[in-house]
Amino acid sequence: MNSLILLLILVFGGALFSYLLNKFLPILRDGFVVLLMLLVNYVFFTMDSSTQIDFEMGGIHLQWAFTSAAFLFGIIVSILGLLSIIYSTAYMKGKDRLGYFYMNFLFSIGSMLGILMSRDLISLFFFWEIMTWSSYFIVIYSGKDVDKRGLKYIVFSAIGAYSMLMAIVIIYGFTGSFLLTDIFDSIFAIKASYQLAIAILLMIGFGVKSALMPLHVWAPGAYSGSPMSFTALFSGALSKMGVFGFALVLFNLVSNQNWLVNEVIAWLAAITAVLATFYAVIQSDAKKLLAYSSIAQLGYIVIGLASGTYLGVMAGLFLAVLHAVFKGTLFMAVGAVERQAGTTDMTKVSGLIRKMPWTFTASLISIIALAGIPPLGGFVGKWMLYEALITSDHYYLVIMVFLSSTAAFLYSYRILFGLFLGQEEPEFAHVKEAPLPMLIPMLLLSGISVLSGTFPGFILEPIQDAMVVFGFDSRIPNIEWWQLTVLFNSWGDKVVLQNVMIAIMGVFLIALAFITIKGYRKQRYVTTKDISSSGEIIQPEDNMTFQIDFYKPFERAIWPLLKRRIDDYYTDLGNGLEALFDLVRRIYNGNGQFYAIYVMAFLALLLIAGTKYFGF
């Protein structure tokens, strides 16, 4: 059997079987979904890269195949899908409707793989809709404000879907084909204005899934309200389908005459990165904070792609992979805190570092990677992005990225301090470390964050292969599997990033060893409560560390920029449309006498206009 067909049968067939298994033999459900995803990964990574399927349906030629770019994103989907499923077996334990949950979870994974293998617009749109609806059913699975966040998600998804459908119809009208290869060959024969219209419609569709402002309003509620095991995949992989679509549009459907499209997209992404970062800083709930942070990080990725340079696109793809890694880890870590402590409100929970040391370690590594601090992978991606923007004279974009990256330090520290550091509260004395099925995925992803900083080449290798699909040269000479040359010193000697990272890692390990050895010296530890205040012993209920209004001065400074939320503009638009439709309803009220008056008035206007302008 063709491996592409086998892959889809495994995922979609397994999804339906998991639903039935949950009804009749629920004890086998968790083991089945884990084994299924292991088998899916085996088929995916062992398939022949040249595998292709061509078939016709209703006279329409359809084609499925994995390009090198699609394979890169498929790696994200398959690996993160497996780890998220393993995590779910512990995180979702004891929850209701698990057959429903796993079925839609697997449908989401299968539809993403289907999108990536689609080499025609019909298949792409079909799998896109499966992805939307399966993820929607998980968004409304449980939690507060289910109807509100579900409505936002499905409305914006519908807007994106209709935009994509309109673009597909226009493309077919000009090219007479749904095959991407035919479209890419003939698209530049179309007038630039029509190319621009097609690009805008497609980018609305892909921009919704990428949570690009102003199409992002569904994301905070959907990311924070969904089960964290799915949110890790939602933010880490499903959002990348929008990034994949952006890459197809920017490098295959937009000619050089429409360079303005790249500029507009880059600036929208930069604004998204800055504003979403500011919103993240002022959040008090860790899930909401990570939701806005994820939107901001997606902005960096799109900036890299929209730059249009080799290094910029490579930086965008590198950050896309790293975003899946560290964001998957962080959502899993916050999910572990939620499951063990019962809340992710940073004004209530604190001091969990002693109770959940492994979860803290995974969170710390991922936060360092997210903030772009050496020697982890986030630094490599940010370095390449800065260098790409500077060498292409996008200095204002550099300022925007730097502003967002600097502010990211604030919320990075806030989530660490709010959940893990500070004074341990008595009500959380019972908290224990997360179960092993939750820890293993977090620690494996954290290991990738560490290795990607010191040895970035193992990620850059498949990225270089993917660059061919976007019209760039297949390789550049200064990348090997284990190192990356990023700059030259004043003598013209190469500076290898891998050597820099090893040096930084060495300093870090020496400092860690010094602190550890010093900590083993015999000494008396004094806790925060082992002190006196004005002759009185501090009571357990007296909190000596505070994280409420942690960044209040910063919030006051940026509040004029944030107080008018984009949601408010959509609300005003909705109210205006409601008033307009109400007026139309009053005009067309079904009364024949009123319709006769309208006809007479219209004829009178025609008579007056004809007499005045045409003389009769």
XYZ file of C-alpha atoms in Angstrom:
616
model
C 0.000 0.000 0.000
C 1.177 3.528 -0.768
C 2.714 5.055 2.369
C 0.716 8.303 2.001
C -2.567 6.377 1.947
C -1.367 4.211 4.831
C -0.496 7.294 6.871
C -3.987 8.774 6.475
C -5.726 5.450 7.113
C -3.723 4.973 10.307
C -4.558 8.400 11.723
C -8.195 8.769 10.659
C -9.040 5.085 11.091
C -7.281 5.076 14.447
C -9.243 8.151 15.514
C -12.568 6.414 14.862
C -11.367 3.185 16.472
C -10.217 5.054 19.611
C -13.743 6.440 19.983
C -15.242 2.935 19.801
C -12.534 1.518 22.058
C -13.357 4.103 24.717
C -16.971 2.912 24.697
C -16.315 -0.823 24.969
C -12.758 -1.284 26.322
C -11.662 2.050 27.862
C -8.814 0.372 29.728
C -7.015 -0.157 26.386
C -7.624 3.369 25.067
C -4.482 5.131 26.312
C -2.137 2.372 25.230
C -3.779 2.220 21.816
C -3.438 5.947 21.020
C 0.229 5.972 22.090
C 1.050 2.889 19.988
C -0.892 4.389 17.084
C 1.172 7.591 17.156
C 4.401 5.575 17.402
C 3.326 3.694 14.275
C 2.380 6.949 12.516
C 5.844 8.342 13.275
C 7.479 5.162 11.982
C 5.555 5.317 8.694
C 6.215 9.046 8.328
C 9.976 8.887 8.896
C 10.546 5.746 6.826
C 8.492 6.677 3.764
C 10.198 7.291 0.435
C 10.536 11.040 -0.125
C 9.605 10.594 -3.789
C 6.243 8.979 -2.988
C 3.428 10.661 -4.917
C -0.220 9.920 -5.675
C -2.114 11.295 -8.678
C -5.818 10.610 -9.073
C -8.969 12.169 -10.468
C -12.248 12.851 -8.723
C -15.158 14.202 -10.733
C -12.815 15.133 -13.560
C -10.548 17.121 -11.215
C -6.870 16.149 -11.058
C -5.652 15.796 -7.448
C -2.125 15.129 -6.209
C -0.585 14.171 -2.871
C 3.139 14.267 -2.049
C 5.501 15.542 0.636
C 7.900 18.243 -0.536
C 10.990 18.939 1.555
C 9.248 21.988 3.050
C 6.121 19.984 3.878
C 8.305 17.265 5.400
C 9.934 19.839 7.708
C 6.552 20.901 9.066
C 5.486 17.249 9.150
C 8.341 16.554 11.570
C 6.833 19.132 13.929
C 3.339 17.629 13.632
C 4.359 13.990 14.046
C 6.828 14.374 16.931
C 4.830 16.953 18.871
C 1.664 14.938 18.202
C 3.257 11.829 19.723
C 4.566 13.678 22.790
C 1.238 15.465 23.312
C -0.622 12.141 23.171
C 1.759 10.616 25.745
C 1.253 13.691 27.941
C -2.535 13.411 27.553
C -2.661 9.907 28.998
C -1.806 11.358 32.421
C -3.157 14.908 32.070
C -6.631 13.788 30.940
C -6.906 10.924 33.441
C -10.316 10.934 35.085
C -11.859 13.388 32.599
C -15.157 12.760 30.818
C -15.733 12.065 27.103
C -12.194 10.893 26.445
C -13.250 9.005 23.321
C -14.557 12.281 21.904
C -11.337 14.035 22.942
C -8.880 11.540 21.432
C -10.910 11.167 18.239
C -10.777 14.907 17.551
C -7.143 15.070 18.700
C -6.166 12.439 16.127
C -8.368 14.045 13.465
C -6.408 17.276 14.012
C -3.089 15.463 13.577
C -4.307 13.620 10.477
C -5.711 16.760 8.882
C -2.424 18.622 9.403
C -0.510 15.818 7.701
C -3.132 15.929 4.937
C -2.633 19.668 4.465
C 1.114 19.212 4.180
C 0.879 16.430 1.596
C -1.746 18.260 -0.506
C -0.363 19.376 -3.853
C -3.700 20.730 -5.052
C -6.039 23.375 -3.647
C -9.081 21.089 -3.347
C -7.311 18.608 -1.056
C -5.714 21.438 0.896
C -9.077 23.110 1.531
C -10.716 19.771 2.421
C -8.105 18.902 5.054
C -8.069 22.518 6.247
C -11.763 22.276 7.114
C -11.273 18.963 8.923
C -8.503 20.612 10.954
C -10.738 23.575 11.801
C -13.733 21.534 12.933
C -11.778 18.916 14.876
C -9.847 21.619 16.747
C -13.099 23.530 17.342
C -14.637 20.504 19.062
C -11.670 20.391 21.454
C -11.766 24.166 22.049
C -15.345 23.747 23.347
C -14.519 20.503 25.195
C -14.573 21.975 28.703
C -13.884 25.023 30.863
C -15.405 28.425 31.387
C -16.832 30.648 28.636
C -17.016 27.685 26.261
C -19.664 29.284 24.042
C -17.837 32.618 23.814
C -14.415 31.264 22.890
C -15.932 28.633 20.604
C -17.970 31.262 18.750
C -14.915 33.495 18.274
C -12.854 30.610 16.953
C -15.426 29.298 14.497
C -16.443 32.767 13.229
C -12.866 33.769 12.427
C -12.166 30.324 10.997
C -15.208 30.732 8.736
C -13.950 34.139 7.592
C -10.598 32.577 6.771
C -12.201 29.615 5.002
C -14.446 31.788 2.808
C -11.467 33.986 1.920
C -9.468 30.928 0.896
C -12.417 29.578 -1.101
C -12.789 32.862 -2.998
C -9.070 32.842 -3.795
C -9.271 29.237 -5.018
C -12.178 30.097 -7.341
C -10.296 33.107 -8.774
C -7.122 31.060 -9.268
C -9.023 28.316 -11.081
C -10.745 30.908 -13.264
C -7.376 32.214 -14.476
C -5.308 29.014 -14.577
C -7.908 26.301 -15.208
C -6.179 23.994 -12.711
C -6.164 23.214 -8.995
C -2.672 21.649 -9.040
C -0.106 23.774 -7.215
C 2.602 23.035 -9.790
C 0.393 24.313 -12.631
C -0.650 27.348 -10.600
C 2.924 28.272 -9.659
C 3.966 28.048 -13.315
C 1.151 30.248 -14.643
C 0.365 32.625 -11.775
C 2.853 35.285 -12.892
C 1.059 35.617 -16.232
C -1.862 37.114 -14.307
C -2.006 40.876 -13.805
C -0.306 42.096 -10.648
C -3.596 43.518 -9.333
C -5.260 40.093 -9.499
C -2.200 38.494 -7.916
C -2.528 40.994 -5.097
C -6.219 40.167 -4.606
C -5.445 36.435 -4.519
C -2.582 36.976 -2.068
C -4.741 39.090 0.270
C -7.560 36.532 0.313
C -5.192 33.639 0.993
C -3.292 35.554 3.651
C -6.538 36.309 5.477
C -7.186 32.574 5.588
C -3.673 31.676 6.686
C -3.441 34.741 8.952
C -6.354 33.493 11.055
C -4.555 30.253 11.945
C -1.282 32.149 12.495
C -3.130 34.526 14.871
C -1.737 37.537 13.019
C -3.226 40.826 14.191
C -6.001 41.874 13.711
C -7.170 38.273 13.112
C -5.876 37.000 16.452
C -8.796 37.672 18.810
C -9.825 34.003 18.941
C -6.375 32.803 20.051
C -6.130 33.887 23.733
C -9.394 32.183 24.649
C -8.810 29.097 22.498
C -5.234 28.545 23.690
C -5.952 29.121 27.379
C -9.345 27.379 27.444
C -8.442 24.157 25.638
C -6.932 21.220 27.547
C -3.224 21.957 27.892
C -2.256 18.666 26.278
C -3.984 19.802 23.092
C -2.882 23.434 23.430
C 0.735 22.253 23.216
C -0.110 20.854 19.765
C -2.496 23.727 18.950
C 0.136 26.414 19.497
C 3.164 24.369 18.479
C 1.928 22.647 15.313
C -1.559 23.687 14.214
C -0.591 27.365 14.093
C 2.299 26.365 11.796
C -0.217 25.420 9.105
C -0.817 29.152 8.734
C 2.939 29.748 8.592
C 3.251 27.036 5.924
C 0.489 28.740 3.940
C 2.206 32.123 4.266
C 5.386 30.615 2.849
C 3.494 29.214 -0.155
C 1.884 32.597 -0.836
C 4.952 34.786 -0.340
C 7.353 32.683 -2.420
C 5.099 31.127 -5.056
C 2.015 33.303 -5.592
C 3.373 36.842 -5.234
C 5.628 38.255 -7.948
C 8.429 40.740 -7.380
C 6.077 43.499 -8.557
C 4.065 42.991 -5.380
C 6.964 43.512 -2.969
C 4.546 45.692 -1.009
C 2.768 42.527 0.151
C 5.924 41.350 1.925
C 6.392 44.746 3.562
C 2.799 44.897 4.805
C 2.938 41.342 6.159
C 6.277 42.023 7.883
C 4.903 45.120 9.596
C 1.668 43.397 10.636
C 3.804 40.631 12.131
C 6.027 43.175 13.914
C 3.002 44.955 15.399
C 1.624 41.560 16.418
C 4.894 40.688 18.163
C 5.040 43.963 20.112
C 1.393 44.279 21.163
C 0.977 40.597 22.013
C 4.120 40.799 24.164
C 2.715 43.806 26.026
C -0.564 41.963 26.605
C 1.391 38.951 27.882
C 3.256 41.078 30.430
C 0.052 42.264 32.149
C -1.610 38.833 32.438
C -1.986 37.272 35.875
C -2.999 33.817 34.634
C -0.156 31.692 33.276
C -2.295 30.149 30.528
C -3.387 33.547 29.214
C 0.209 34.783 29.445
C 1.453 31.883 27.315
C -1.398 32.406 24.847
C -0.357 36.006 24.137
C 3.300 34.988 24.195
C 2.593 32.381 21.526
C 0.960 35.025 19.320
C 4.041 37.232 19.719
C 6.443 34.413 18.852
C 4.459 33.642 15.695
C 5.030 37.282 14.750
C 8.809 36.710 14.723
C 8.370 33.716 12.424
C 6.281 35.643 9.902
C 8.738 38.581 9.980
C 11.529 36.212 8.976
C 9.511 34.758 6.100
C 8.322 38.172 4.899
C 11.890 39.520 4.832
C 12.379 37.471 1.663
C 16.119 36.976 2.228
C 17.821 33.593 2.524
C 18.953 34.166 6.098
C 15.619 35.724 7.083
C 13.574 32.814 5.759
C 15.962 30.369 7.393
C 15.577 32.269 10.677
C 11.787 32.149 10.347
C 11.777 28.397 9.738
C 14.285 27.800 12.547
C 12.110 29.804 14.943
C 9.052 27.867 13.723
C 10.688 24.613 14.815
C 11.934 26.092 18.091
C 8.546 27.671 18.813
C 6.951 24.226 18.631
C 9.609 22.909 21.018
C 9.649 25.513 23.781
C 5.978 26.484 23.553
C 4.986 22.825 23.659
C 7.114 22.454 26.790
C 5.689 25.540 28.492
C 2.054 24.671 27.850
C 2.753 21.179 29.175
C 4.474 22.627 32.253
C 1.594 24.987 32.982
C -0.791 22.080 32.447
C 1.189 20.101 35.018
C 0.856 22.966 37.504
C -2.870 23.181 36.783
C -3.343 19.454 37.338
C -1.222 19.227 40.488
C -2.040 22.575 42.151
C -5.523 23.155 40.730
C -4.860 26.662 39.402
C -2.557 28.655 37.144
C -3.429 32.018 38.697
C -0.051 33.557 39.520
C -1.588 35.707 42.269
C -2.498 32.543 44.181
C 0.091 29.855 43.497
C 3.812 30.218 44.225
C 6.818 28.375 45.603
C 6.310 25.149 43.636
C 10.010 24.746 42.827
C 10.496 22.362 45.759
C 7.354 20.409 44.977
C 7.807 20.201 41.196
C 11.569 20.499 40.509
C 11.539 18.681 37.151
C 8.641 20.750 35.873
C 10.521 23.868 36.980
C 13.683 22.698 35.181
C 11.788 22.151 31.931
C 10.091 25.539 32.323
C 13.373 27.319 33.036
C 15.083 25.855 29.966
C 12.136 26.750 27.740
C 11.870 30.273 29.145
C 15.572 30.853 28.430
C 15.071 29.580 24.870
C 11.950 31.722 24.408
C 13.720 34.858 25.610
C 16.582 34.283 23.151
C 19.290 33.954 25.791
C 22.457 31.981 24.929
C 23.362 29.169 24.912
C 19.926 27.824 23.894
C 18.270 27.610 20.492
C 16.157 30.744 20.764
C 19.341 32.815 20.681
C 20.387 31.239 17.372
C 17.047 32.056 15.742
C 16.964 35.621 17.063
C 20.590 36.162 15.994
C 19.840 35.076 12.437
C 16.673 37.207 12.367
C 18.517 40.334 13.541
C 21.339 39.774 11.054
C 18.858 39.202 8.203
C 16.917 42.387 8.972
C 20.048 44.516 9.426
C 21.712 43.316 6.217
C 18.492 43.967 4.266
C 18.199 47.511 5.728
C 14.992 46.833 7.703
C 16.186 48.906 10.648
C 12.734 49.871 11.908
C 11.726 46.223 11.994
C 14.887 45.542 14.008
C 13.699 48.107 16.558
C 10.271 46.444 16.752
C 11.765 42.980 17.217
C 14.218 44.286 19.824
C 11.393 46.021 21.718
C 9.317 42.849 21.734
C 12.274 40.662 22.718
C 13.204 42.987 25.577
C 9.653 43.015 26.923
C 9.620 39.214 26.643
C 12.139 39.135 29.507
C 9.462 40.656 31.735
C 6.808 38.007 31.226
C 9.461 35.272 31.129
C 10.541 36.156 34.639
C 6.964 36.676 35.768
C 5.841 33.154 34.913
C 8.882 31.616 36.638
C 8.536 33.751 39.750
C 4.759 33.531 39.855
C 4.484 29.747 39.725
C 7.733 28.325 41.061
C 9.715 30.879 43.055
C 8.713 32.926 46.038
C 7.171 31.763 49.273
C 5.484 28.377 49.409
C 1.844 28.740 50.397
C 0.348 26.337 52.993
C -2.582 25.399 50.744
C -0.127 23.954 48.207
C 1.790 21.818 50.702
C 0.118 18.695 49.275
C 1.344 19.317 45.716
C 3.526 16.604 44.188
C 5.589 16.357 41.011
C 3.735 15.619 37.786
C 3.395 11.962 36.719
C 6.096 10.424 34.526
C 4.012 10.437 31.285
C 3.782 14.216 31.681
C 7.441 14.723 32.586
C 8.965 12.667 29.750
C 7.602 14.854 26.891
C 8.598 18.056 28.715
C 12.152 16.901 29.377
C 12.642 15.537 25.847
C 11.533 18.843 24.328
C 13.776 20.721 26.781
C 16.709 18.631 25.601
C 16.031 19.735 22.017
C 16.080 23.381 23.181
C 19.543 22.843 24.679
C 20.985 20.924 21.713
C 19.582 23.374 19.161
C 21.629 26.154 20.721
C 24.960 24.361 20.818
C 24.464 22.275 17.656
C 21.952 24.196 15.498
C 23.014 22.373 12.352
C 20.825 19.331 13.016
C 17.770 21.586 12.589
C 19.267 23.778 9.867
C 20.025 20.739 7.674
C 16.358 19.909 6.881
C 15.601 23.636 6.721
C 18.158 24.026 3.924
C 16.414 21.256 1.994
C 13.089 23.034 2.503
C 14.516 26.288 1.123
C 14.594 24.754 -2.369
C 10.786 24.690 -2.430
C 10.790 28.443 -1.799
C 13.102 29.158 -4.724
C 16.440 29.498 -2.901
C 19.715 27.670 -3.495
C 19.783 24.248 -1.903
C 22.781 24.889 0.355
C 25.103 27.585 1.623
C 28.734 26.738 2.372
C 28.988 27.835 6.020
C 26.521 25.334 7.525
C 27.452 21.840 8.624
C 25.338 19.425 10.628
C 26.895 20.590 13.872
C 27.817 24.237 13.432
C 26.892 27.575 11.897
C 29.233 30.403 10.929
C 27.396 33.637 11.635
C 29.860 36.507 11.297
C 33.434 37.571 10.594
C 35.738 39.510 12.886
C 37.773 42.547 11.849
C 40.611 40.302 10.601
C 38.267 38.398 8.317
C 38.335 35.199 10.399
C 35.122 33.211 10.708
C 33.349 33.157 14.047
C 31.582 29.810 14.480
C 28.445 30.081 16.579
C 28.864 26.556 17.870
C 32.226 27.482 19.427
C 30.709 30.579 21.012
C 27.885 28.495 22.454
C 30.233 25.862 23.880
C 32.258 28.616 25.570
C 29.113 30.127 27.095
C 27.899 26.675 28.143
C 31.260 26.042 29.812
C 31.033 29.270 31.826
C 27.476 28.370 32.780
C 28.464 24.888 33.996
C 31.447 26.234 35.983
C 29.198 28.780 37.683
C 26.625 26.084 38.413
C 29.298 23.795 39.883
C 30.648 26.628 42.072
C 27.198 27.431 43.424
C 26.462 23.744 44.036
C 29.742 23.088 45.888
C 29.288 26.208 47.969
C 25.766 25.147 48.786
C 27.006 21.880 50.343
C 29.003 23.701 53.010
C 27.630 23.214 56.471
C 25.411 26.152 57.267
C 22.152 27.009 58.942
C 19.314 27.864 56.561
C 16.890 30.575 57.613
C 13.445 30.435 56.025
C 11.288 33.468 55.297
C 9.206 32.675 58.393
C 12.162 32.116 60.728
C 12.449 35.827 61.486
C 10.737 38.352 63.701
C 9.013 41.626 62.959
C 8.732 44.207 65.745
C 9.143 41.446 68.312
C 6.478 39.212 66.728
C 7.063 35.950 64.906
C 5.911 36.019 61.284
C 2.836 33.829 60.947
C 2.437 31.270 58.124
C -0.417 33.219 56.590
C 1.785 36.288 56.163
C 3.103 36.287 52.603
C 6.634 37.641 52.407
C 6.835 37.584 48.605
C 4.417 39.316 46.307
C 3.547 38.888 42.659
C 0.240 40.782 42.540
C 0.536 43.841 40.267
C 4.107 42.748 39.595
C 4.580 45.124 36.665
C 2.037 47.787 37.599
C 4.312 50.740 36.687
C 5.007 49.196 33.282
C 1.305 48.475 32.828
C 0.424 52.097 33.588
C 2.956 53.248 30.992
C 1.608 51.061 28.172
C -2.084 51.081 29.147
C -3.022 53.943 26.770
C -1.815 51.695 23.950
C -3.697 48.616 25.171
C -6.909 49.937 26.727
C -8.711 49.961 23.382
C -8.679 46.263 22.502
C -9.146 45.028 18.960
C -12.147 43.088 20.259
C -13.825 46.453 20.884
C -13.489 47.410 17.222
C -15.074 44.130 16.163
C -17.874 44.772 18.669
C -18.466 48.228 17.181
C -18.473 46.709 13.694
C -20.989 44.096 14.788
C -23.244 46.725 16.363
C -23.072 48.829 13.197
C -23.994 45.864 10.993
C -26.825 44.978 13.349
C -28.210 48.527 13.075
C -27.878 48.424 9.267
C -29.682 45.097 8.987
C -32.369 46.347 11.355
C -32.902 49.325 9.025
C -33.144 46.981 6.036
C -35.630 44.848 7.954
C -37.770 47.908 8.640
C -37.680 48.905 4.964
C -38.523 45.437 3.674
C -41.341 44.718 6.109
C -43.610 42.733 3.771
C -46.199 45.524 3.417
C -47.229 45.909 -0.250
C -48.326 49.529 0.237
C -44.858 50.511 1.400
C -43.307 48.724 -1.585
C -45.604 50.706 -3.934
C -44.456 53.953 -2.285
C -40.805 52.899 -2.755
C -41.415 52.219 -6.471
C -43.161 55.582 -6.985
C -40.372 57.434 -5.170
C -37.713 55.648 -7.262
C -39.535 56.505 -10.516
C -39.845 60.144 -9.418
C -36.093 60.290 -8.766
C -35.401 58.806 -12.202
C -37.695 61.400 -13.819
C -36.041 64.316 -12.007
C -32.545 63.049 -12.825
C -33.446 62.437 -16.470
C -34.924 65.933 -16.842
C -31.947 67.634 -15.249
C -29.064 65.746 -16.881
C -30.472 64.402 -20.155
C -33.151 67.011 -21.040
C -36.172 64.701 -21.229
